[in-house]
JSON list of C-alpha atoms in Angstrom, two decimals:
[
{"chain": "A", "resi": 16, "resn": "MET", "atom": "CA", "xyz": [-16.26, 4.53, 1.95]},
{"chain": "A", "resi": 17, "resn": "PHE", "atom": "CA", "xyz": [-12.86, 6.14, 1.91]},
{"chain": "A", "resi": 18, "resn": "ASN", "atom": "CA", "xyz": [-11.73, 8.28, 4.81]},
{"chain": "A", "resi": 19, "resn": "LYS", "atom": "CA", "xyz": [-11.51, 12.04, 4.30]},
{"chain": "A", "resi": 20, "resn": "ILE", "atom": "CA", "xyz": [-7.88, 12.10, 5.85]},
{"chain": "A", "resi": 21, "resn": "MET", "atom": "CA", "xyz": [-6.54, 10.63, 2.48]},
{"chain": "A", "resi": 22, "resn": "CYS", "atom": "CA", "xyz": [-4.94, 13.54, 0.83]},
{"chain": "A", "resi": 23, "resn": "SER", "atom": "CA", "xyz": [-5.62, 12.89, -2.87]},
{"chain": "A", "resi": 24, "resn": "LYS", "atom": "CA", "xyz": [-7.90, 10.74, -4.97]},
{"chain": "A", "resi": 25, "resn": "LEU", "atom": "CA", "xyz": [-7.30, 9.24, -8.33]},
{"chain": "A", "resi": 26, "resn": "LEU", "atom": "CA", "xyz": [-10.18, 7.91, -10.05]},
{"chain": "A", "resi": 27, "resn": "VAL", "atom": "CA", "xyz": [-9.60, 6.08, -13.25]},
{"chain": "A", "resi": 28, "resn": "VAL", "atom": "CA", "xyz": [-12.42, 4.39, -15.26]},
{"chain": "A", "resi": 29, "resn": "LEU", "atom": "CA", "xyz": [-11.49, 3.01, -18.62]},
{"chain": "A", "resi": 30, "resn": "MET", "atom": "CA", "xyz": [-14.21, 2.02, -21.10]},
{"chain": "A", "resi": 31, "resn": "PHE", "atom": "CA", "xyz": [-13.67, -0.80, -23.64]},
{"chain": "A", "resi": 32, "resn": "SER", "atom": "CA", "xyz": [-16.08, -1.24, -26.46]},
{"chain": "A", "resi": 33, "resn": "ALA", "atom": "CA", "xyz": [-16.21, -3.67, -29.32]},
{"chain": "A", "resi": 34, "resn": "ILE", "atom": "CA", "xyz": [-17.36, -2.15, -32.70]},
{"chain": "A", "resi": 35, "resn": "SER", "atom": "CA", "xyz": [-19.11, -5.34, -33.47]},
{"chain": "A", "resi": 36, "resn": "ASN", "atom": "CA", "xyz": [-20.75, -5.70, -30.17]},
{"chain": "A", "resi": 37, "resn": "ILE", "atom": "CA", "xyz": [-23.41, -3.07, -28.54]},
{"chain": "A", "resi": 38, "resn": "SER", "atom": "CA", "xyz": [-22.42, -3.93, -25.00]},
{"chain": "A", "resi": 39, "resn": "ILE", "atom": "CA", "xyz": [-19.77, -2.03, -23.17]},
{"chain": "A", "resi": 40, "resn": "ALA", "atom": "CA", "xyz": [-17.54, -3.55, -20.51]},
{"chain": "A", "resi": 41, "resn": "LYS", "atom": "CA", "xyz": [-15.53, -1.35, -18.08]},
{"chain": "A", "resi": 42, "resn": "VAL", "atom": "CA", "xyz": [-12.66, -1.90, -15.83]},
{"chain": "A", "resi": 43, "resn": "SER", "atom": "CA", "xyz": [-12.93, 0.49, -12.82]},
{"chain": "A", "resi": 44, "resn": "LEU", "atom": "CA", "xyz": [-10.26, 1.54, -10.38]},
{"chain": "A", "resi": 45, "resn": "GLU", "atom": "CA", "xyz": [-10.36, 3.82, -7.46]},
{"chain": "A", "resi": 46, "resn": "LEU", "atom": "CA", "xyz": [-7.21, 4.84, -5.68]},
{"chain": "A", "resi": 47, "resn": "GLU", "atom": "CA", "xyz": [-6.78, 6.93, -2.52]},
{"chain": "A", "resi": 48, "resn": "GLY", "atom": "CA", "xyz": [-3.48, 8.21, -1.10]},
{"chain": "A", "resi": 49, "resn": "GLN", "atom": "CA", "xyz": [-0.70, 10.26, -2.24]},
{"chain": "A", "resi": 50, "resn": "VAL", "atom": "CA", "xyz": [1.88, 8.70, -4.82]},
{"chain": "A", "resi": 51, "resn": "THR", "atom": "CA", "xyz": [4.66, 9.61, -2.79]},
{"chain": "A", "resi": 52, "resn": "GLN", "atom": "CA", "xyz": [7.63, 7.87, -1.04]},
{"chain": "A", "resi": 53, "resn": "GLY", "atom": "CA", "xyz": [6.51, 6.10, 2.15]},
{"chain": "A", "resi": 54, "resn": "SER", "atom": "CA", "xyz": [2.87, 6.20, 1.40]},
{"chain": "A", "resi": 55, "resn": "LEU", "atom": "CA", "xyz": [0.07, 3.90, 1.63]},
{"chain": "A", "resi": 56, "resn": "MET", "atom": "CA", "xyz": [-2.39, 3.44, -1.20]},
{"chain": "A", "resi": 57, "resn": "VAL", "atom": "CA", "xyz": [-5.97, 2.06, -0.85]},
{"chain": "A", "resi": 58, "resn": "GLY", "atom": "CA", "xyz": [-7.71, 0.81, -3.79]},
{"chain": "A", "resi": 59, "resn": "LYS", "atom": "CA", "xyz": [-11.24, -0.45, -4.85]},
{"chain": "A", "resi": 60, "resn": "THR", "atom": "CA", "xyz": [-12.29, -2.38, -7.88]},
{"chain": "A", "resi": 61, "resn": "ALA", "atom": "CA", "xyz": [-14.81, -5.14, -8.59]},
{"chain": "A", "resi": 62, "resn": "ASN", "atom": "CA", "xyz": [-14.20, -8.02, -6.18]},
{"chain": "A", "resi": 63, "resn": "THR", "atom": "CA", "xyz": [-14.13, -10.39, -9.09]},
{"chain": "A", "resi": 64, "resn": "ASN", "atom": "CA", "xyz": [-11.08, -8.55, -10.58]},
{"chain": "A", "resi": 65, "resn": "SER", "atom": "CA", "xyz": [-7.47, -9.48, -10.01]},
{"chain": "A", "resi": 66, "resn": "VAL", "atom": "CA", "xyz": [-4.90, -6.76, -9.14]},
{"chain": "A", "resi": 67, "resn": "LEU", "atom": "CA", "xyz": [-1.24, -6.98, -9.78]},
{"chain": "A", "resi": 68, "resn": "LEU", "atom": "CA", "xyz": [1.38, -4.62, -8.73]},
{"chain": "A", "resi": 69, "resn": "ASP", "atom": "CA", "xyz": [4.69, -5.05, -10.70]},
{"chain": "A", "resi": 70, "resn": "ASN", "atom": "CA", "xyz": [3.41, -8.65, -11.77]},
{"chain": "A", "resi": 71, "resn": "SER", "atom": "CA", "xyz": [2.81, -9.62, -8.02]},
{"chain": "A", "resi": 72, "resn": "PRO", "atom": "CA", "xyz": [-0.76, -10.43, -7.10]},
{"chain": "A", "resi": 73, "resn": "LEU", "atom": "CA", "xyz": [-2.44, -8.11, -4.41]},
{"chain": "A", "resi": 74, "resn": "LYS", "atom": "CA", "xyz": [-5.18, -9.49, -2.22]},
{"chain": "A", "resi": 75, "resn": "VAL", "atom": "CA", "xyz": [-8.57, -8.17, -3.17]},
{"chain": "A", "resi": 76, "resn": "SER", "atom": "CA", "xyz": [-11.15, -8.41, -0.38]},
{"chain": "A", "resi": 77, "resn": "LYS", "atom": "CA", "xyz": [-14.66, -9.65, -0.90]},
{"chain": "A", "resi": 78, "resn": "HIS", "atom": "CA", "xyz": [-15.70, -5.84, -0.95]},
{"chain": "A", "resi": 79, "resn": "GLY", "atom": "CA", "xyz": [-13.03, -5.16, -3.83]},
{"chain": "A", "resi": 80, "resn": "TYR", "atom": "CA", "xyz": [-10.56, -3.28, -1.55]},
{"chain": "A", "resi": 81, "resn": "PHE", "atom": "CA", "xyz": [-6.85, -3.73, -1.84]},
{"chain": "A", "resi": 82, "resn": "THR", "atom": "CA", "xyz": [-3.81, -1.95, -0.34]},
{"chain": "A", "resi": 83, "resn": "PHE", "atom": "CA", "xyz": [-0.16, -1.46, -1.01]},
{"chain": "A", "resi": 84, "resn": "GLY", "atom": "CA", "xyz": [2.58, 0.97, -0.16]},
{"chain": "A", "resi": 85, "resn": "PHE", "atom": "CA", "xyz": [5.68, 2.64, -1.47]},
{"chain": "A", "resi": 86, "resn": "SER", "atom": "CA", "xyz": [9.06, 2.41, 0.49]},
{"chain": "A", "resi": 87, "resn": "ARG", "atom": "CA", "xyz": [10.63, 5.13, 2.07]},
{"chain": "A", "resi": 88, "resn": "ASP", "atom": "CA", "xyz": [13.10, 5.95, -0.68]},
{"chain": "A", "resi": 89, "resn": "ASP", "atom": "CA", "xyz": [11.18, 4.49, -3.65]},
{"chain": "A", "resi": 90, "resn": "ASP", "atom": "CA", "xyz": [11.71, 6.33, -6.82]},
{"chain": "A", "resi": 91, "resn": "LYS", "atom": "CA", "xyz": [10.81, 3.74, -9.55]},
{"chain": "A", "resi": 92, "resn": "THR", "atom": "CA", "xyz": [7.74, 3.44, -11.62]},
{"chain": "A", "resi": 93, "resn": "HIS", "atom": "CA", "xyz": [5.19, 0.81, -10.66]},
{"chain": "A", "resi": 94, "resn": "GLU", "atom": "CA", "xyz": [2.92, -1.04, -12.87]},
{"chain": "A", "resi": 95, "resn": "LEU", "atom": "CA", "xyz": [-0.61, -1.48, -11.40]},
{"chain": "A", "resi": 96, "resn": "VAL", "atom": "CA", "xyz": [-2.81, -3.87, -13.47]},
{"chain": "A", "resi": 97, "resn": "VAL", "atom": "CA", "xyz": [-6.62, -4.60, -12.90]},
{"chain": "A", "resi": 98, "resn": "LYS", "atom": "CA", "xyz": [-7.81, -7.64, -14.84]},
{"chain": "A", "resi": 99, "resn": "GLN", "atom": "CA", "xyz": [-11.44, -8.53, -15.30]},
{"chain": "A", "resi": 100, "resn": "PRO", "atom": "CA", "xyz": [-12.31, -12.25, -15.46]},
{"chain": "A", "resi": 101, "resn": "ASN", "atom": "CA", "xyz": [-13.28, -11.54, -19.21]},
{"chain": "A", "resi": 102, "resn": "GLY", "atom": "CA", "xyz": [-9.74, -10.60, -19.95]},
{"chain": "A", "resi": 103, "resn": "GLU", "atom": "CA", "xyz": [-10.18, -6.74, -20.14]},
{"chain": "A", "resi": 104, "resn": "THR", "atom": "CA", "xyz": [-7.34, -5.06, -18.29]},
{"chain": "A", "resi": 105, "resn": "LEU", "atom": "CA", "xyz": [-6.56, -1.48, -16.96]},
{"chain": "A", "resi": 106, "resn": "THR", "atom": "CA", "xyz": [-2.75, -0.63, -16.50]},
{"chain": "A", "resi": 107, "resn": "GLN", "atom": "CA", "xyz": [-1.83, 2.44, -14.39]},
{"chain": "A", "resi": 108, "resn": "LEU", "atom": "CA", "xyz": [1.77, 3.54, -13.99]},
{"chain": "A", "resi": 109, "resn": "LEU", "atom": "CA", "xyz": [2.62, 5.01, -10.65]},
{"chain": "A", "resi": 110, "resn": "THR", "atom": "CA", "xyz": [5.79, 6.78, -9.82]},
{"chain": "A", "resi": 111, "resn": "PRO", "atom": "CA", "xyz": [6.20, 8.10, -6.27]},
{"chain": "A", "resi": 112, "resn": "THR", "atom": "CA", "xyz": [7.24, 11.71, -5.81]},
{"chain": "A", "resi": 113, "resn": "LYS", "atom": "CA", "xyz": [10.25, 12.39, -3.57]},
{"chain": "A", "resi": 114, "resn": "ARG", "atom": "CA", "xyz": [9.26, 13.07, 0.03]},
{"chain": "A", "resi": 115, "resn": "GLN", "atom": "CA", "xyz": [11.31, 15.37, 2.46]},
{"chain": "A", "resi": 116, "resn": "TYR", "atom": "CA", "xyz": [11.70, 13.64, 5.88]},
{"chain": "A", "resi": 117, "resn": "LYS", "atom": "CA", "xyz": [12.77, 15.44, 9.03]},
{"chain": "A", "resi": 118, "resn": "ILE", "atom": "CA", "xyz": [15.81, 13.20, 9.93]},
{"chain": "A", "resi": 119, "resn": "GLN", "atom": "CA", "xyz": [16.91, 13.22, 13.57]},
{"chain": "A", "resi": 120, "resn": "ARG", "atom": "CA", "xyz": [20.19, 11.74, 14.59]},
{"chain": "A", "resi": 121, "resn": "VAL", "atom": "CA", "xyz": [20.78, 9.86, 18.01]},
{"chain": "A", "resi": 122, "resn": "GLU", "atom": "CA", "xyz": [24.37, 10.19, 19.21]},
{"chain": "A", "resi": 123, "resn": "GLY", "atom": "CA", "xyz": [26.14, 8.96, 22.33]},
{"chain": "A", "resi": 124, "resn": "ILE", "atom": "CA", "xyz": [24.36, 5.71, 22.55]},
{"chain": "A", "resi": 125, "resn": "ASP", "atom": "CA", "xyz": [25.84, 3.40, 25.23]},
{"chain": "A", "resi": 126, "resn": "ASN", "atom": "CA", "xyz": [27.97, 0.65, 23.84]},
{"chain": "A", "resi": 127, "resn": "LYS", "atom": "CA", "xyz": [25.84, -1.99, 25.46]},
{"chain": "A", "resi": 128, "resn": "ILE", "atom": "CA", "xyz": [22.91, -0.97, 23.56]},
{"chain": "A", "resi": 129, "resn": "MET", "atom": "CA", "xyz": [24.85, -1.03, 20.34]},
{"chain": "A", "resi": 130, "resn": "SER", "atom": "CA", "xyz": [26.24, -4.55, 21.09]},
{"chain": "A", "resi": 131, "resn": "PRO", "atom": "CA", "xyz": [23.37, -6.41, 22.66]},
{"chain": "A", "resi": 132, "resn": "ASN", "atom": "CA", "xyz": [23.94, -9.51, 24.64]},
{"chain": "A", "resi": 133, "resn": "PRO", "atom": "CA", "xyz": [22.76, -12.96, 23.41]},
{"chain": "A", "resi": 134, "resn": "GLU", "atom": "CA", "xyz": [19.50, -12.76, 25.22]},
{"chain": "A", "resi": 135, "resn": "ALA", "atom": "CA", "xyz": [18.51, -9.61, 23.47]},
{"chain": "A", "resi": 136, "resn": "LEU", "atom": "CA", "xyz": [19.60, -10.85, 20.07]},
{"chain": "A", "resi": 137, "resn": "ALA", "atom": "CA", "xyz": [17.54, -14.04, 20.57]},
{"chain": "A", "resi": 138, "resn": "ARG", "atom": "CA", "xyz": [14.52, -11.82, 21.51]},
{"chain": "A", "resi": 139, "resn": "ALA", "atom": "CA", "xyz": [15.03, -9.76, 18.33]},
{"chain": "A", "resi": 140, "resn": "LYS", "atom": "CA", "xyz": [15.14, -12.96, 16.23]},
{"chain": "A", "resi": 141, "resn": "GLN", "atom": "CA", "xyz": [11.86, -14.12, 17.71]},
{"chain": "A", "resi": 142, "resn": "ASP", "atom": "CA", "xyz": [10.37, -10.75, 17.13]},
{"chain": "A", "resi": 143, "resn": "GLY", "atom": "CA", "xyz": [11.33, -10.96, 13.50]},
{"chain": "A", "resi": 144, "resn": "ILE", "atom": "CA", "xyz": [9.81, -14.37, 13.10]},
{"chain": "A", "resi": 145, "resn": "GLN", "atom": "CA", "xyz": [6.50, -13.08, 14.58]},
{"chain": "A", "resi": 146, "resn": "ILE", "atom": "CA", "xyz": [6.51, -10.07, 12.36]},
{"chain": "A", "resi": 147, "resn": "ARG", "atom": "CA", "xyz": [6.97, -12.10, 9.22]},
{"chain": "A", "resi": 148, "resn": "ALA", "atom": "CA", "xyz": [4.21, -14.54, 10.27]},
{"chain": "A", "resi": 149, "resn": "ALA", "atom": "CA", "xyz": [1.82, -11.49, 10.92]},
{"chain": "A", "resi": 150, "resn": "ARG", "atom": "CA", "xyz": [2.73, -10.02, 7.50]},
{"chain": "A", "resi": 151, "resn": "ALA", "atom": "CA", "xyz": [2.03, -13.41, 5.79]},
{"chain": "A", "resi": 152, "resn": "LEU", "atom": "CA", "xyz": [-1.53, -13.46, 7.03]},
{"chain": "A", "resi": 153, "resn": "ALA", "atom": "CA", "xyz": [-4.25, -12.78, 4.48]},
{"chain": "A", "resi": 154, "resn": "SER", "atom": "CA", "xyz": [-7.78, -11.62, 5.61]},
{"chain": "A", "resi": 155, "resn": "ASP", "atom": "CA", "xyz": [-10.85, -10.01, 4.11]},
{"chain": "A", "resi": 156, "resn": "ASN", "atom": "CA", "xyz": [-10.76, -7.43, 7.06]},
{"chain": "A", "resi": 157, "resn": "ILE", "atom": "CA", "xyz": [-11.13, -4.12, 5.40]},
{"chain": "A", "resi": 158, "resn": "ASP", "atom": "CA", "xyz": [-10.40, -1.68, 8.37]},
{"chain": "A", "resi": 159, "resn": "PHE", "atom": "CA", "xyz": [-7.55, -0.17, 6.33]},
{"chain": "A", "resi": 160, "resn": "ALA", "atom": "CA", "xyz": [-9.96, 1.15, 3.81]},
{"chain": "A", "resi": 161, "resn": "HIS", "atom": "CA", "xyz": [-11.37, 3.65, 6.37]},
{"chain": "A", "resi": 162, "resn": "GLY", "atom": "CA", "xyz": [-8.25, 5.43, 7.35]},
{"chain": "A", "resi": 163, "resn": "PHE", "atom": "CA", "xyz": [-6.16, 5.31, 10.57]},
{"chain": "A", "resi": 164, "resn": "ILE", "atom": "CA", "xyz": [-6.49, 7.18, 13.80]},
{"chain": "A", "resi": 165, "resn": "ALA", "atom": "CA", "xyz": [-3.08, 8.02, 15.55]},
{"chain": "A", "resi": 166, "resn": "PRO", "atom": "CA", "xyz": [-2.89, 6.19, 18.87]},
{"chain": "A", "resi": 167, "resn": "ALA", "atom": "CA", "xyz": [-1.39, 9.43, 20.41]},
{"chain": "A", "resi": 168, "resn": "LYS", "atom": "CA", "xyz": [-0.78, 12.95, 19.77]},
{"chain": "A", "resi": 169, "resn": "GLY", "atom": "CA", "xyz": [2.88, 14.03, 19.61]},
{"chain": "A", "resi": 170, "resn": "ARG", "atom": "CA", "xyz": [6.13, 13.79, 17.78]},
{"chain": "A", "resi": 171, "resn": "ILE", "atom": "CA", "xyz": [6.26, 10.85, 15.29]},
{"chain": "A", "resi": 172, "resn": "THR", "atom": "CA", "xyz": [9.55, 8.98, 15.45]},
{"chain": "A", "resi": 173, "resn": "GLY", "atom": "CA", "xyz": [10.95, 5.61, 14.18]}
]
């Protein structure tokens, strides 16, 4: 299930019932993570549901997990919509709170680093192509749903 490292949990279950019908359908949504700038959110719903963030579809794994994040300076309200195949929907508005970052400045960098040669620029362009290709992959791998372990202890830097 979800990793205990996640700082907060938001569980939303919305029940829909029709007066003329005895059956009750429910749209369930579990979210873990902090709704704050720069954070990662991990969600779970029925694997038959579709999930949209600001009208853009999110990949839902065969286990019902999905993930999304907020950018570093994100301050807008996002609309998360979970839709069941029968048309029932759940809408959750999420507004990331402001995060305080420990900003470090690097000064006195050698000019050759700030003005890279054509070989370094070509490598950076190739790196960008590989990064975009990796981000475009869709998988049913749900390792993200179990939290992350830092590769090393120490100061976190960009």
